[in-house]
Coordinates of C-alpha atoms and ligand atoms in Angstrom, one line a residue:
M629 CA 128.6 68.5 99.1
P630 CA 125.6 70.4 100.6
R631 CA 121.8 68.6 99.4
P632 CA 120.8 70.3 96.7
I633 CA 118.0 72.5 97.8
S634 CA 118.3 76.6 98.2
V635 CA 116.1 79.5 98.5
R636 CA 117.0 82.4 96.5
I637 CA 115.8 86.4 97.8
D638 CA 116.0 88.9 94.9
P639 CA 115.8 92.2 97.0
S640 CA 115.3 94.1 93.5
A641 CA 111.7 92.2 93.2
L642 CA 111.1 93.7 96.5
A643 CA 111.8 97.0 96.0
H644 CA 109.9 96.9 92.5
N645 CA 106.7 95.4 94.6
F646 CA 106.8 98.5 97.2
A647 CA 107.0 100.5 93.9
Q648 CA 104.3 99.1 92.1
V649 CA 101.8 98.7 95.0
S650 CA 102.4 102.5 96.1
H651 CA 102.0 103.8 93.0
R652 CA 99.0 101.9 92.0
A653 CA 97.8 103.6 95.8
Q654 CA 99.3 107.1 95.3
Q655 CA 96.9 107.3 91.8
A656 CA 93.8 106.0 93.6
Y657 CA 93.9 108.5 96.4
A658 CA 94.8 111.1 94.1
G659 CA 91.8 110.4 92.2
H660 CA 89.3 110.8 95.0
G661 CA 91.0 113.8 96.5
L662 CA 92.6 111.9 99.4
V663 CA 95.9 113.2 101.3
P664 CA 98.8 110.8 99.4
P665 CA 98.7 107.6 101.8
R666 CA 102.0 106.7 103.8
F667 CA 103.2 103.5 104.0
W668 CA 104.3 100.9 106.9
A669 CA 105.8 98.2 104.6
V670 CA 104.8 95.2 106.8
I671 CA 108.2 93.0 107.9
K672 CA 106.5 90.3 110.5
A673 CA 107.4 86.8 110.5
N674 CA 111.3 87.1 109.1
A675 CA 109.8 89.5 106.4
Y676 CA 107.2 87.0 105.1
G677 CA 110.3 84.2 105.0
H678 CA 112.3 86.9 103.4
G679 CA 115.0 87.8 106.2
I680 CA 115.0 91.1 107.9
A681 CA 118.1 92.5 106.5
P682 CA 117.3 92.2 102.7
A683 CA 113.7 93.9 104.0
V684 CA 115.0 96.4 105.2
H685 CA 117.2 97.6 102.4
A686 CA 114.6 97.1 99.7
F687 CA 112.1 98.9 100.9
Q688 CA 114.0 102.3 101.5
A689 CA 111.0 104.2 99.9
A690 CA 108.7 102.8 102.8
D691 CA 107.7 105.5 105.2
G692 CA 107.8 103.0 108.4
L693 CA 108.3 99.0 109.2
A694 CA 105.6 97.1 110.9
M695 CA 106.3 94.0 113.1
L696 CA 105.6 92.2 116.2
D697 CA 108.7 91.2 117.7
L698 CA 111.0 93.6 119.2
H699 CA 114.0 91.7 117.9
E700 CA 113.2 92.5 114.8
A701 CA 112.4 95.9 115.5
I702 CA 115.7 96.3 116.9
Q703 CA 117.3 94.3 114.1
C704 CA 115.9 97.2 111.8
R705 CA 117.7 99.6 114.0
E706 CA 121.0 97.8 113.9
Q707 CA 120.7 97.8 110.0
G708 CA 120.5 101.7 109.8
W709 CA 116.8 102.3 109.7
T710 CA 116.1 105.3 111.2
K711 CA 112.6 105.9 110.3
P712 CA 109.4 104.5 112.2
L713 CA 109.2 101.6 113.4
L714 CA 105.8 100.1 113.9
L715 CA 104.9 97.2 116.5
L716 CA 101.4 95.8 115.6
E717 CA 100.7 94.0 118.9
G718 CA 102.3 96.5 121.1
I719 CA 104.1 95.8 124.3
F720 CA 103.7 92.1 125.9
S721 CA 104.6 93.3 129.3
A722 CA 105.3 96.4 131.0
A723 CA 109.2 95.9 130.5
D724 CA 108.8 96.1 127.2
A725 CA 107.6 100.3 127.2
E726 CA 111.3 101.2 127.9
L727 CA 113.2 98.7 125.5
A728 CA 110.7 99.9 123.1
A729 CA 111.2 103.5 123.9
H730 CA 114.7 102.9 123.8
Y731 CA 114.3 102.3 120.1
G732 CA 112.3 104.5 119.0
L733 CA 109.4 102.5 118.1
T734 CA 105.7 103.3 117.8
I735 CA 103.2 100.7 119.8
V736 CA 100.0 99.5 119.1
V737 CA 97.5 99.8 122.0
H738 CA 94.9 97.5 121.6
T739 CA 93.8 96.1 125.4
A740 CA 93.2 98.0 129.1
E741 CA 96.0 95.6 130.2
Q742 CA 98.9 97.8 128.0
L743 CA 97.3 100.9 129.6
Q744 CA 97.5 99.5 133.0
W745 CA 101.5 98.8 132.3
L746 CA 102.4 102.5 130.9
Q747 CA 100.6 104.0 133.8
H748 CA 103.6 102.7 135.7
T749 CA 106.5 102.9 133.7
K750 CA 108.6 106.0 132.9
L751 CA 110.1 106.4 130.0
S752 CA 113.3 107.8 128.3
Q753 CA 111.5 109.2 125.6
P754 CA 107.4 109.1 124.5
L755 CA 106.0 106.3 122.7
P756 CA 103.7 107.6 119.5
A757 CA 100.9 105.0 119.6
F758 CA 97.7 103.9 117.6
I759 CA 94.7 103.0 119.8
K760 CA 93.3 99.9 118.1
L761 CA 89.5 99.6 117.1
N762 CA 87.8 96.2 116.5
T763 CA 85.5 96.7 113.8
G764 CA 84.8 93.3 113.9
M765 CA 87.4 91.2 113.4
Q766 CA 87.2 89.8 117.0
R767 CA 91.0 89.4 117.8
L768 CA 92.8 92.6 118.8
G769 CA 91.4 96.0 119.2
F770 CA 88.8 98.2 121.8
D771 CA 85.0 97.7 121.2
A772 CA 83.4 100.6 120.4
S773 CA 82.2 101.1 123.9
D774 CA 85.3 101.2 125.1
F775 CA 87.2 102.9 122.5
A776 CA 86.1 106.9 124.0
I777 CA 87.2 106.1 127.3
A778 CA 90.5 104.1 126.3
F779 CA 91.4 106.9 124.1
Q780 CA 90.8 109.1 127.2
Q781 CA 93.4 107.0 129.3
A782 CA 95.6 107.7 126.3
K783 CA 95.6 111.0 126.2
A784 CA 96.8 111.3 130.1
L785 CA 99.3 109.1 129.7
Q786 CA 100.5 111.9 126.6
Q787 CA 100.1 114.5 129.1
Q788 CA 102.8 112.5 131.4
A789 CA 105.3 112.1 128.2
T790 CA 104.7 108.6 128.5
L791 CA 103.2 108.6 125.0
G792 CA 103.5 110.6 122.3
D793 CA 101.6 111.4 119.2
L794 CA 98.4 109.4 119.0
G795 CA 96.4 107.6 115.9
V796 CA 93.5 105.6 115.4
M797 CA 93.7 101.8 113.7
T798 CA 91.7 98.8 112.5
H799 CA 92.3 95.6 110.5
F800 CA 89.8 94.2 108.0
A801 CA 88.5 90.4 108.3
R802 CA 87.9 89.8 104.7
A803 CA 89.4 92.7 102.5
D804 CA 90.5 89.9 99.9
E805 CA 87.1 89.0 99.2
D806 CA 84.5 91.2 100.4
P807 CA 84.3 94.7 100.3
S808 CA 80.9 95.2 102.1
T809 CA 82.2 93.5 105.1
T810 CA 85.3 96.1 104.4
Q811 CA 82.8 99.0 103.8
Q812 CA 80.9 98.4 106.9
Q813 CA 84.4 98.0 109.3
M814 CA 85.4 100.9 107.8
A815 CA 82.1 103.0 108.8
H816 CA 82.4 101.8 111.9
F817 CA 85.8 103.1 111.8
N818 CA 84.6 106.4 110.9
Q819 CA 82.0 106.3 113.2
Y820 CA 84.0 105.5 116.6
A821 CA 87.7 105.9 116.1
A822 CA 88.5 108.7 113.2
P823 CA 86.9 111.6 115.3
H824 CA 89.5 111.0 117.8
S825 CA 92.4 111.7 115.3
S826 CA 93.5 112.1 111.9
W827 CA 96.4 110.0 112.0
Q828 CA 94.8 107.0 110.8
S829 CA 96.2 103.5 109.9
V830 CA 94.0 100.9 108.1
G831 CA 94.1 98.8 105.1
N832 CA 96.5 95.2 104.3
S833 CA 97.2 94.4 101.2
A834 CA 93.7 93.5 99.6
A835 CA 93.0 97.0 100.8
T836 CA 95.7 98.6 99.7
L837 CA 95.1 97.5 96.1
N838 CA 91.6 97.5 95.9
T839 CA 91.1 100.6 93.6
D840 CA 87.4 100.8 94.9
F841 CA 88.6 101.6 98.5
P842 CA 89.5 105.1 99.1
Q843 CA 85.5 105.8 98.3
W844 CA 85.1 104.8 101.8
L845 CA 87.7 107.2 103.4
Q846 CA 87.8 110.7 104.4
P847 CA 89.4 113.7 102.9
N848 CA 91.9 115.3 105.6
V849 CA 92.9 112.2 107.3
Q850 CA 96.8 111.4 106.8
Y851 CA 96.7 107.5 106.1
W852 CA 98.8 105.0 106.6
L853 CA 98.2 101.8 105.0
R854 CA 100.0 98.3 106.4
P855 CA 100.7 96.4 102.9
G856 CA 102.3 93.3 103.6
I857 CA 101.9 90.3 101.3
C858 CA 101.8 91.8 97.9
L859 CA 105.6 93.2 98.7
Y860 CA 106.5 89.7 98.6
G861 CA 105.2 89.0 95.2
S862 CA 102.1 87.4 96.1
S863 CA 98.4 88.1 95.3
P864 CA 96.0 88.3 98.2
F865 CA 93.0 87.6 95.9
I866 CA 92.2 84.1 95.2
D867 CA 91.1 85.1 91.5
L868 CA 94.2 87.5 90.5
P869 CA 97.4 86.4 90.0
A870 CA 100.2 88.1 91.2
E871 CA 101.4 88.9 87.5
T872 CA 98.3 90.6 86.6
L873 CA 99.1 93.2 89.7
R874 CA 102.4 93.4 88.2
L875 CA 104.1 91.4 91.0
Q876 CA 107.5 89.8 90.8
P877 CA 108.4 86.9 93.2
A878 CA 110.9 87.5 95.1
Q879 CA 111.6 84.0 97.1
T880 CA 112.9 81.2 94.8
L881 CA 112.6 77.3 96.4
E882 CA 115.2 75.4 94.1
A883 CA 116.4 71.7 94.2
E884 CA 117.7 69.6 92.2
L885 CA 116.6 66.1 90.9
I886 CA 119.1 63.1 93.0
A887 CA 117.6 60.0 91.0
V888 CA 115.3 59.2 88.4
Q889 CA 113.2 56.2 88.4
H890 CA 111.7 54.1 85.1
L891 CA 108.1 53.1 85.8
K892 CA 105.9 50.4 84.3
A893 CA 102.3 50.6 83.9
G894 CA 100.9 49.5 87.4
D895 CA 103.9 51.1 89.4
Q896 CA 103.0 52.6 92.5
V897 CA 104.9 55.5 94.0
G898 CA 105.9 57.1 97.1
Y899 CA 104.1 56.4 100.8
G900 CA 100.5 54.9 100.4
H901 CA 100.8 54.5 96.6
T902 CA 99.1 57.2 96.2
F903 CA 100.1 57.4 92.4
T904 CA 99.7 54.7 90.1
A905 CA 101.2 54.4 86.5
T906 CA 99.0 54.0 83.8
Q907 CA 101.9 53.2 81.2
S908 CA 105.6 53.5 81.2
M909 CA 107.1 56.3 82.0
R910 CA 110.2 58.5 84.0
L911 CA 110.0 59.6 87.7
G912 CA 111.9 62.3 88.9
V913 CA 113.1 62.0 92.4
V914 CA 113.3 65.9 93.8
A915 CA 115.7 66.5 97.0
C916 CA 112.9 68.6 98.9
G917 CA 110.4 67.4 101.2
Y918 CA 107.7 68.8 104.1
A919 CA 110.9 69.2 106.3
D920 CA 112.2 72.1 103.8
G921 CA 108.8 73.8 104.0
Y922 CA 107.4 72.5 101.0
P923 CA 103.7 71.6 101.9
R924 CA 102.8 67.9 102.7
H925 CA 99.0 68.5 101.3
A926 CA 100.4 68.9 98.0
P927 CA 98.5 66.1 95.7
N928 CA 99.1 65.1 92.1
G929 CA 99.1 67.5 89.8
T930 CA 100.9 70.1 91.5
P931 CA 103.0 72.6 89.3
V932 CA 106.6 72.3 89.3
V933 CA 109.3 73.2 86.9
V934 CA 111.9 70.7 85.7
G935 CA 114.9 71.7 83.7
G936 CA 112.6 74.7 82.0
I937 CA 109.5 72.8 81.5
R938 CA 106.0 72.5 83.6
T939 CA 105.3 69.3 85.2
Q940 CA 103.7 68.1 88.0
L941 CA 104.0 66.4 91.2
V942 CA 103.1 63.0 91.3
G943 CA 102.6 60.4 94.8
R944 CA 102.8 61.8 98.3
V945 CA 105.3 64.6 99.7
S946 CA 107.6 63.3 102.1
M947 CA 110.3 64.6 104.8
D948 CA 113.1 65.1 102.3
M949 CA 112.2 64.7 98.8
L950 CA 109.1 64.6 96.6
T951 CA 108.7 62.5 93.4
V952 CA 107.2 64.2 89.8
D953 CA 106.4 63.5 86.1
L954 CA 109.3 63.3 83.6
S955 CA 107.1 62.2 80.7
A956 CA 107.6 65.6 78.7
I957 CA 111.1 66.0 80.0
P958 CA 113.6 63.5 78.5
H959 CA 116.4 65.7 79.1
A960 CA 115.8 65.3 82.8
Q961 CA 118.6 63.5 84.6
V962 CA 120.4 63.6 88.2
G963 CA 121.3 67.3 88.7
T964 CA 118.6 68.8 87.0
K965 CA 117.3 71.8 88.2
V966 CA 113.7 72.1 89.8
V967 CA 112.3 75.3 90.6
L968 CA 109.4 74.6 93.7
W969 CA 108.1 77.9 93.4
G970 CA 109.3 81.5 92.1
H971 CA 111.0 82.6 89.2
G972 CA 111.1 80.4 86.4
G973 CA 108.8 78.4 88.7
P974 CA 104.9 77.7 89.2
S975 CA 104.1 80.9 91.3
V976 CA 103.6 80.5 95.4
D977 CA 100.2 81.0 95.2
E978 CA 99.3 78.3 92.6
V979 CA 101.4 75.5 94.8
A980 CA 99.3 77.0 98.0
Q981 CA 95.9 77.0 95.9
A982 CA 96.9 73.1 95.0
S983 CA 97.7 72.2 98.5
G984 CA 94.7 74.3 100.4
T985 CA 96.4 76.9 101.8
L986 CA 98.0 80.5 101.1
G987 CA 101.3 81.7 99.6
Y988 CA 101.7 83.4 103.1
E989 CA 101.9 79.8 105.1
L990 CA 104.6 78.9 102.4
L991 CA 106.6 81.8 102.2
C992 CA 107.0 81.8 106.1
A993 CA 107.5 78.2 106.4
V994 CA 110.7 77.5 104.6
A995 CA 112.8 75.2 106.9
P996 CA 115.7 77.2 108.5
R997 CA 118.1 74.1 107.1
V998 CA 117.5 75.2 103.5
P999 CA 120.3 77.8 102.4
R1000 CA 119.3 80.9 101.6
F1001 CA 121.1 83.4 99.1
V1002 CA 120.5 87.1 98.7
L1003 CA 120.6 88.3 95.3
A1004 CA 122.8 91.7 95.0
E1005 CA 120.4 94.6 94.4
D1006 CA 121.3 95.0 91.1
N1007 CA 121.3 91.7 89.9
H1008 CA 117.8 91.6 89.2
E1009 CA 116.2 88.4 87.7
K1010 CA 114.0 89.8 85.5
Ligands
LIG2506 C1 99.8 91.0 108.8 C2 99.3 92.3 109.1 C3 99.4 93.7 107.7 C4 99.6 93.0 106.4 O1 98.7 91.6 105.9 P1 98.8 91.4 104.5 O2 97.6 90.7 104.3 O3 100.4 89.9 104.4 O4 98.9 92.4 103.5 C5 98.5 94.4 108.1 N1 98.4 95.0 109.2 C6 98.6 94.5 110.1 C7 97.6 94.4 111.9 C8 98.8 92.9 110.3 O5 98.7 92.0 111.0

């Protein structure tokens, strides 16, 4: 028998989350008299650990899919996706351009080198492109002072049929926590990028879900929003749980108890003896450790559900195991089901918060050694 741990993916939760997020944004945009937004569903990093194939099928209602890796874009075409695909970091070499053209991809152009690579290539079809403005993230994008020239060069490439339709784009640094920074970034974008094209892409999950965001947008612009994390049932906001946003978990990490220990007062648990029993208690050993993608930094008290009852981690997480308090779960025994996060367990955001990280990192990091099961689309967990 394989080691009793698995990760379950629920495509109907993914589809539900997309419908929920897009409906919420459509309402907000209509309320501000804006053009209905379109959506790139972001599926980078193997669809945030959920798998490209289930994501492609679950996000059929999206207008396009966005990712970083060429091979993930190719997988989408192989899965039958015919709508747009966006490479969020564009091409990494001149040779990528023809591959992108061959698969009908849309690219981001964020640096002068990419424009140079394109100058010396003859493509089988023009590449639609978003020219990216750096509005204060200081990661990718042309600065305001270079943007007009970059856009001009892109237009020249459009003349020679290397680039196709040209849009403009930016990315927000603090949309999850500080609206005033987003407002400033948007003002910058409206000043320097927006005049060049009415095909515009802004907005991660936090901006997509923020119903105040549309007040900084312009009429007659076709915005293509780029939600990612929220589609996977994790909240981008520290103080707003996913269920409040009516998002459903789509990834469930599950294991079983493989041993039960009976502790007496004073017994100490695991590496470093970081937990000491204050009275006699039962301790469960779970077949899940950091080599499975569970965060090693999860402290004593991190929530976990054992046999349907919520309890907590005690002792340090080791490579292949972790230990839990069974005091309140007398029926727990070897073979009892343990949900680390997801449906029937704590939310991935709760585990992340306890461990000093984000749901993003945990969802992406489930290890390849953990067997993955994808539920049938009509087999919803709720
Ligand atoms: C990852 C990413 C997104 C999606 O961000 P979320 O916070 O997951 O919604 C959007 N745009 C770009 C450029 C990204 O890299």
